[in-house]
Amino acid sequence: MSLVLDPATQDLLFREARTANTFTDEPVTDEQVQAIYDLVKYGPTAFNQTPLRITLVRSPEARERLVRHMAEGNQAKTAAAPLVAILSADIEFHEELPHLFPAFPQAKDVFFAERPARENAAAFNAALQAAYFIVGVRAAGLAAGPMTGFDFEGVRKEFLDDDHTPLMVVNIGRPGPDAWYPRSPRLAYDQVVTTV
């Protein structure tokens, strides 16, 4: 069975997709970010939770505050990227469920009344959405540099609140010189897929 996407789109979204480590100075506009969101918001989550929240770091002051919390190896590229997004999971996502999941508005109270249940659901479903976001950045012709090398608690205190858990920081822009490390190996189909 062949894929429906043409080979160029397959390459753009997957085969040629890599974590960018350098970027050009070309800005990433609000219109580009809006277009990315308007595409990826349709990616499915359980109960249509959509717990992902995106904090765009644009000002020099905010960038400086963020760079302080990045691991040493990530500081320079985060300082230089045209746009940086902090992706987080909203633990209070359930407040939107009556609107987002009208087929069963009681889900808010039946399944998510307790915070630990919300924390688990938000972490999993926001991670799904983070993957959609990265693919959306690529669909916009931009490069993404997702990273988890940072002080999570420091970023939460600096930019979020107790109801938002940081997942990753994503540098976004056009790839610069020597943006890519060599492609790392991937597991073969038979190493991943088992039929029972």
PDB file of C-alpha atoms in Angstrom:
ATOM      1  CA  MET A   1       0.000   0.000   0.000  1.00  0.00           C
ATOM      2  CA  SER A   2       1.409   3.381  -0.939  1.00  0.00           C
ATOM      3  CA  LEU A   3       1.078   6.601   1.008  1.00  0.00           C
ATOM      4  CA  VAL A   4      -1.393   9.263  -0.090  1.00  0.00           C
ATOM      5  CA  LEU A   5       1.058  12.126   0.485  1.00  0.00           C
ATOM      6  CA  ASP A   6       3.357  12.873  -2.413  1.00  0.00           C
ATOM      7  CA  PRO A   7       7.066  12.095  -1.862  1.00  0.00           C
ATOM      8  CA  ALA A   8       8.033  15.786  -1.529  1.00  0.00           C
ATOM      9  CA  THR A   9       5.526  16.264   1.304  1.00  0.00           C
ATOM     10  CA  GLN A  10       6.669  13.039   2.949  1.00  0.00           C
ATOM     11  CA  ASP A  11      10.233  14.365   2.842  1.00  0.00           C
ATOM     12  CA  LEU A  12       9.230  17.782   4.186  1.00  0.00           C
ATOM     13  CA  LEU A  13       7.279  16.426   7.131  1.00  0.00           C
ATOM     14  CA  PHE A  14       9.292  13.319   7.978  1.00  0.00           C
ATOM     15  CA  ARG A  15      12.284  12.065   5.982  1.00  0.00           C
ATOM     16  CA  GLU A  16      14.129  15.385   5.830  1.00  0.00           C
ATOM     17  CA  ALA A  17      12.818  16.621   9.168  1.00  0.00           C
ATOM     18  CA  ARG A  18      15.582  17.177  11.679  1.00  0.00           C
ATOM     19  CA  THR A  19      16.145  19.253  14.786  1.00  0.00           C
ATOM     20  CA  ALA A  20      17.590  22.587  13.683  1.00  0.00           C
ATOM     21  CA  ASN A  21      20.515  23.925  15.679  1.00  0.00           C
ATOM     22  CA  THR A  22      21.123  27.212  13.834  1.00  0.00           C
ATOM     23  CA  PHE A  23      18.736  29.684  12.228  1.00  0.00           C
ATOM     24  CA  THR A  24      18.838  32.649   9.900  1.00  0.00           C
ATOM     25  CA  ASP A  25      17.771  36.110  11.071  1.00  0.00           C
ATOM     26  CA  GLU A  26      14.535  35.963   9.065  1.00  0.00           C
ATOM     27  CA  PRO A  27      11.675  36.654  11.500  1.00  0.00           C
ATOM     28  CA  VAL A  28       8.795  34.278  12.156  1.00  0.00           C
ATOM     29  CA  THR A  29       5.582  36.287  11.933  1.00  0.00           C
ATOM     30  CA  ASP A  30       2.436  36.093  14.008  1.00  0.00           C
ATOM     31  CA  GLU A  31       0.627  35.189  10.788  1.00  0.00           C
ATOM     32  CA  GLN A  32       2.875  32.149  10.330  1.00  0.00           C
ATOM     33  CA  VAL A  33       2.256  31.019  13.901  1.00  0.00           C
ATOM     34  CA  GLN A  34      -1.497  31.517  13.436  1.00  0.00           C
ATOM     35  CA  ALA A  35      -1.405  29.424  10.248  1.00  0.00           C
ATOM     36  CA  ILE A  36       0.499  26.670  12.046  1.00  0.00           C
ATOM     37  CA  TYR A  37      -2.014  26.628  14.892  1.00  0.00           C
ATOM     38  CA  ASP A  38      -4.996  26.742  12.540  1.00  0.00           C
ATOM     39  CA  LEU A  39      -3.680  23.552  10.925  1.00  0.00           C
ATOM     40  CA  VAL A  40      -2.548  21.547  13.948  1.00  0.00           C
ATOM     41  CA  LYS A  41      -5.538  22.346  16.171  1.00  0.00           C
ATOM     42  CA  TYR A  42      -7.390  19.584  14.329  1.00  0.00           C
ATOM     43  CA  GLY A  43      -5.042  16.844  15.565  1.00  0.00           C
ATOM     44  CA  PRO A  44      -7.031  14.462  17.790  1.00  0.00           C
ATOM     45  CA  THR A  45      -6.779  14.231  21.560  1.00  0.00           C
ATOM     46  CA  ALA A  46      -8.819  12.156  24.018  1.00  0.00           C
ATOM     47  CA  PHE A  47     -12.184  13.812  24.683  1.00  0.00           C
ATOM     48  CA  ASN A  48     -10.895  16.653  22.484  1.00  0.00           C
ATOM     49  CA  GLN A  49      -9.031  17.879  25.574  1.00  0.00           C
ATOM     50  CA  THR A  50      -6.575  20.108  23.685  1.00  0.00           C
ATOM     51  CA  PRO A  51      -4.493  20.817  26.806  1.00  0.00           C
ATOM     52  CA  LEU A  52      -1.482  22.228  24.939  1.00  0.00           C
ATOM     53  CA  ARG A  53      -0.691  25.881  25.639  1.00  0.00           C
ATOM     54  CA  ILE A  54       1.910  27.846  23.693  1.00  0.00           C
ATOM     55  CA  THR A  55       3.882  30.749  25.128  1.00  0.00           C
ATOM     56  CA  LEU A  56       5.741  32.684  22.423  1.00  0.00           C
ATOM     57  CA  VAL A  57       8.963  34.281  23.629  1.00  0.00           C
ATOM     58  CA  ARG A  58       9.610  37.335  21.450  1.00  0.00           C
ATOM     59  CA  SER A  59      10.934  40.229  23.504  1.00  0.00           C
ATOM     60  CA  PRO A  60      14.671  40.464  24.266  1.00  0.00           C
ATOM     61  CA  GLU A  61      13.888  40.675  27.986  1.00  0.00           C
ATOM     62  CA  ALA A  62      11.806  37.489  27.944  1.00  0.00           C
ATOM     63  CA  ARG A  63      14.412  35.740  25.808  1.00  0.00           C
ATOM     64  CA  GLU A  64      17.125  36.603  28.327  1.00  0.00           C
ATOM     65  CA  ARG A  65      14.968  35.261  31.162  1.00  0.00           C
ATOM     66  CA  LEU A  66      14.398  32.010  29.256  1.00  0.00           C
ATOM     67  CA  VAL A  67      18.024  31.491  28.223  1.00  0.00           C
ATOM     68  CA  ARG A  68      19.047  31.512  31.895  1.00  0.00           C
ATOM     69  CA  HIS A  69      16.959  28.360  32.411  1.00  0.00           C
ATOM     70  CA  MET A  70      18.263  26.481  29.361  1.00  0.00           C
ATOM     71  CA  ALA A  71      20.962  23.827  29.640  1.00  0.00           C
ATOM     72  CA  GLU A  72      24.368  25.218  28.709  1.00  0.00           C
ATOM     73  CA  GLY A  73      24.402  23.472  25.328  1.00  0.00           C
ATOM     74  CA  ASN A  74      21.019  24.967  24.414  1.00  0.00           C
ATOM     75  CA  GLN A  75      21.570  28.568  25.502  1.00  0.00           C
ATOM     76  CA  ALA A  76      23.225  29.991  22.380  1.00  0.00           C
ATOM     77  CA  LYS A  77      20.729  28.524  19.933  1.00  0.00           C
ATOM     78  CA  THR A  78      17.773  29.641  22.038  1.00  0.00           C
ATOM     79  CA  ALA A  79      19.257  33.134  22.247  1.00  0.00           C
ATOM     80  CA  ALA A  80      19.693  33.263  18.454  1.00  0.00           C
ATOM     81  CA  ALA A  81      16.481  31.636  17.171  1.00  0.00           C
ATOM     82  CA  PRO A  82      14.013  34.062  15.526  1.00  0.00           C
ATOM     83  CA  LEU A  83      11.170  32.723  17.687  1.00  0.00           C
ATOM     84  CA  VAL A  84      10.991  30.461  20.703  1.00  0.00           C
ATOM     85  CA  ALA A  85       7.860  28.688  21.930  1.00  0.00           C
ATOM     86  CA  ILE A  86       7.375  27.199  25.376  1.00  0.00           C
ATOM     87  CA  LEU A  87       4.929  24.307  25.059  1.00  0.00           C
ATOM     88  CA  SER A  88       3.070  23.415  28.232  1.00  0.00           C
ATOM     89  CA  ALA A  89       0.180  21.266  29.444  1.00  0.00           C
ATOM     90  CA  ASP A  90      -2.782  23.048  31.027  1.00  0.00           C
ATOM     91  CA  ILE A  91      -3.850  20.997  34.056  1.00  0.00           C
ATOM     92  CA  GLU A  92      -7.162  22.891  34.138  1.00  0.00           C
ATOM     93  CA  PHE A  93      -8.061  21.871  30.567  1.00  0.00           C
ATOM     94  CA  HIS A  94     -11.245  20.251  31.877  1.00  0.00           C
ATOM     95  CA  GLU A  95     -12.892  23.656  32.325  1.00  0.00           C
ATOM     96  CA  GLU A  96     -13.194  23.861  28.520  1.00  0.00           C
ATOM     97  CA  LEU A  97     -14.587  20.342  28.055  1.00  0.00           C
ATOM     98  CA  PRO A  98     -18.306  21.267  28.085  1.00  0.00           C
ATOM     99  CA  HIS A  99     -17.552  23.434  25.040  1.00  0.00           C
ATOM    100  CA  LEU A 100     -14.898  21.234  23.406  1.00  0.00           C
ATOM    101  CA  PHE A 101     -16.665  17.902  23.917  1.00  0.00           C
ATOM    102  CA  PRO A 102     -20.391  18.673  23.642  1.00  0.00           C
ATOM    103  CA  ALA A 103     -21.205  15.004  22.979  1.00  0.00           C
ATOM    104  CA  PHE A 104     -20.505  14.311  26.670  1.00  0.00           C
ATOM    105  CA  PRO A 105     -20.114  17.579  28.616  1.00  0.00           C
ATOM    106  CA  GLN A 106     -20.253  15.643  31.906  1.00  0.00           C
ATOM    107  CA  ALA A 107     -16.753  14.284  31.138  1.00  0.00           C
ATOM    108  CA  LYS A 108     -15.395  17.311  32.982  1.00  0.00           C
ATOM    109  CA  ASP A 109     -16.726  15.983  36.287  1.00  0.00           C
ATOM    110  CA  VAL A 110     -16.985  12.257  35.593  1.00  0.00           C
ATOM    111  CA  PHE A 111     -13.383  11.706  34.513  1.00  0.00           C
ATOM    112  CA  PHE A 112     -11.411  14.825  35.419  1.00  0.00           C
ATOM    113  CA  ALA A 113     -12.674  16.096  38.748  1.00  0.00           C
ATOM    114  CA  GLU A 114      -9.460  14.985  40.483  1.00  0.00           C
ATOM    115  CA  ARG A 115      -6.223  16.805  39.724  1.00  0.00           C
ATOM    116  CA  PRO A 116      -4.011  13.668  39.404  1.00  0.00           C
ATOM    117  CA  ALA A 117      -6.279  12.375  36.615  1.00  0.00           C
ATOM    118  CA  ARG A 118      -6.030  15.752  34.870  1.00  0.00           C
ATOM    119  CA  GLU A 119      -2.247  15.859  35.248  1.00  0.00           C
ATOM    120  CA  ASN A 120      -1.831  12.457  33.587  1.00  0.00           C
ATOM    121  CA  ALA A 121      -4.299  13.205  30.794  1.00  0.00           C
ATOM    122  CA  ALA A 122      -2.874  16.677  30.164  1.00  0.00           C
ATOM    123  CA  ALA A 123       0.719  15.432  29.966  1.00  0.00           C
ATOM    124  CA  PHE A 124      -0.119  12.687  27.458  1.00  0.00           C
ATOM    125  CA  ASN A 125      -2.469  14.670  25.243  1.00  0.00           C
ATOM    126  CA  ALA A 126      -0.374  17.847  25.262  1.00  0.00           C
ATOM    127  CA  ALA A 127       2.608  15.721  24.189  1.00  0.00           C
ATOM    128  CA  LEU A 128       0.534  14.528  21.227  1.00  0.00           C
ATOM    129  CA  GLN A 129      -0.271  18.127  20.390  1.00  0.00           C
ATOM    130  CA  ALA A 130       3.377  19.128  20.745  1.00  0.00           C
ATOM    131  CA  ALA A 131       4.228  16.569  18.057  1.00  0.00           C
ATOM    132  CA  TYR A 132       1.479  17.999  15.845  1.00  0.00           C
ATOM    133  CA  PHE A 133       2.910  21.468  16.446  1.00  0.00           C
ATOM    134  CA  ILE A 134       6.390  20.415  15.350  1.00  0.00           C
ATOM    135  CA  VAL A 135       5.002  18.840  12.181  1.00  0.00           C
ATOM    136  CA  GLY A 136       2.980  22.028  11.621  1.00  0.00           C
ATOM    137  CA  VAL A 137       6.132  24.142  11.879  1.00  0.00           C
ATOM    138  CA  ARG A 138       7.658  21.931   9.181  1.00  0.00           C
ATOM    139  CA  ALA A 139       4.500  22.203   7.056  1.00  0.00           C
ATOM    140  CA  ALA A 140       4.980  25.987   7.165  1.00  0.00           C
ATOM    141  CA  GLY A 141       8.427  25.539   5.607  1.00  0.00           C
ATOM    142  CA  LEU A 142      10.181  26.387   8.863  1.00  0.00           C
ATOM    143  CA  ALA A 143      12.563  24.372  11.000  1.00  0.00           C
ATOM    144  CA  ALA A 144      11.912  23.379  14.588  1.00  0.00           C
ATOM    145  CA  GLY A 145      14.453  22.770  17.319  1.00  0.00           C
ATOM    146  CA  PRO A 146      12.526  21.057  20.147  1.00  0.00           C
ATOM    147  CA  MET A 147      14.446  20.690  23.404  1.00  0.00           C
ATOM    148  CA  THR A 148      13.881  19.295  26.875  1.00  0.00           C
ATOM    149  CA  GLY A 149      17.274  20.392  28.163  1.00  0.00           C
ATOM    150  CA  PHE A 150      16.180  23.124  30.565  1.00  0.00           C
ATOM    151  CA  ASP A 151      15.182  23.728  34.175  1.00  0.00           C
ATOM    152  CA  PHE A 152      11.505  22.758  34.059  1.00  0.00           C
ATOM    153  CA  GLU A 153      10.645  24.228  37.436  1.00  0.00           C
ATOM    154  CA  GLY A 154      12.536  27.424  36.656  1.00  0.00           C
ATOM    155  CA  VAL A 155      10.675  27.867  33.354  1.00  0.00           C
ATOM    156  CA  ARG A 156       7.355  27.131  35.029  1.00  0.00           C
ATOM    157  CA  LYS A 157       7.974  29.757  37.726  1.00  0.00           C
ATOM    158  CA  GLU A 158       9.326  32.312  35.251  1.00  0.00           C
ATOM    159  CA  PHE A 159       6.664  32.026  32.541  1.00  0.00           C
ATOM    160  CA  LEU A 160       3.748  29.861  33.682  1.00  0.00           C
ATOM    161  CA  ASP A 161       1.838  29.050  36.863  1.00  0.00           C
ATOM    162  CA  ASP A 162       1.032  26.040  39.034  1.00  0.00           C
ATOM    163  CA  ASP A 163      -1.660  24.913  36.590  1.00  0.00           C
ATOM    164  CA  HIS A 164       0.715  24.673  33.610  1.00  0.00           C
ATOM    165  CA  THR A 165       3.483  22.090  33.233  1.00  0.00           C
ATOM    166  CA  PRO A 166       6.253  22.829  30.713  1.00  0.00           C
ATOM    167  CA  LEU A 167       6.850  20.064  28.170  1.00  0.00           C
ATOM    168  CA  MET A 168       9.492  21.458  25.842  1.00  0.00           C
ATOM    169  CA  VAL A 169      11.042  24.581  24.401  1.00  0.00           C
ATOM    170  CA  VAL A 170      10.985  24.841  20.602  1.00  0.00           C
ATOM    171  CA  ASN A 171      13.275  27.124  18.614  1.00  0.00           C
ATOM    172  CA  ILE A 172      11.604  28.107  15.322  1.00  0.00           C
ATOM    173  CA  GLY A 173      12.877  29.707  12.131  1.00  0.00           C
ATOM    174  CA  ARG A 174      14.562  29.176   8.777  1.00  0.00           C
ATOM    175  CA  PRO A 175      17.552  26.831   9.121  1.00  0.00           C
ATOM    176  CA  GLY A 176      20.917  28.554   9.167  1.00  0.00           C
ATOM    177  CA  PRO A 177      24.392  27.338   8.170  1.00  0.00           C
ATOM    178  CA  ASP A 178      25.285  23.885   9.474  1.00  0.00           C
ATOM    179  CA  ALA A 179      21.840  23.582  11.041  1.00  0.00           C
ATOM    180  CA  TRP A 180      21.760  19.798  11.008  1.00  0.00           C
ATOM    181  CA  TYR A 181      23.748  17.144  12.790  1.00  0.00           C
ATOM    182  CA  PRO A 182      24.268  13.932  10.790  1.00  0.00           C
ATOM    183  CA  ARG A 183      21.151  11.789  10.544  1.00  0.00           C
ATOM    184  CA  SER A 184      21.021   9.229  13.372  1.00  0.00           C
ATOM    185  CA  PRO A 185      19.922   5.631  12.720  1.00  0.00           C
ATOM    186  CA  ARG A 186      16.322   4.478  13.027  1.00  0.00           C
ATOM    187  CA  LEU A 187      14.961   1.116  14.126  1.00  0.00           C
ATOM    188  CA  ALA A 188      13.825  -1.256  11.389  1.00  0.00           C
ATOM    189  CA  TYR A 189      10.161  -2.157  10.946  1.00  0.00           C
ATOM    190  CA  ASP A 190      10.627  -5.637  12.394  1.00  0.00           C
ATOM    191  CA  GLN A 191      12.296  -4.174  15.490  1.00  0.00           C
ATOM    192  CA  VAL A 192       9.219  -2.093  16.260  1.00  0.00           C
ATOM    193  CA  VAL A 193       6.166  -3.891  14.899  1.00  0.00           C
ATOM    194  CA  THR A 194       4.950  -7.188  16.331  1.00  0.00           C
ATOM    195  CA  THR A 195       1.934  -9.098  15.075  1.00  0.00           C
ATOM    196  CA  VAL A 196       0.062 -11.249  17.606  1.00  0.00           C
TER     197      VAL A 196
END
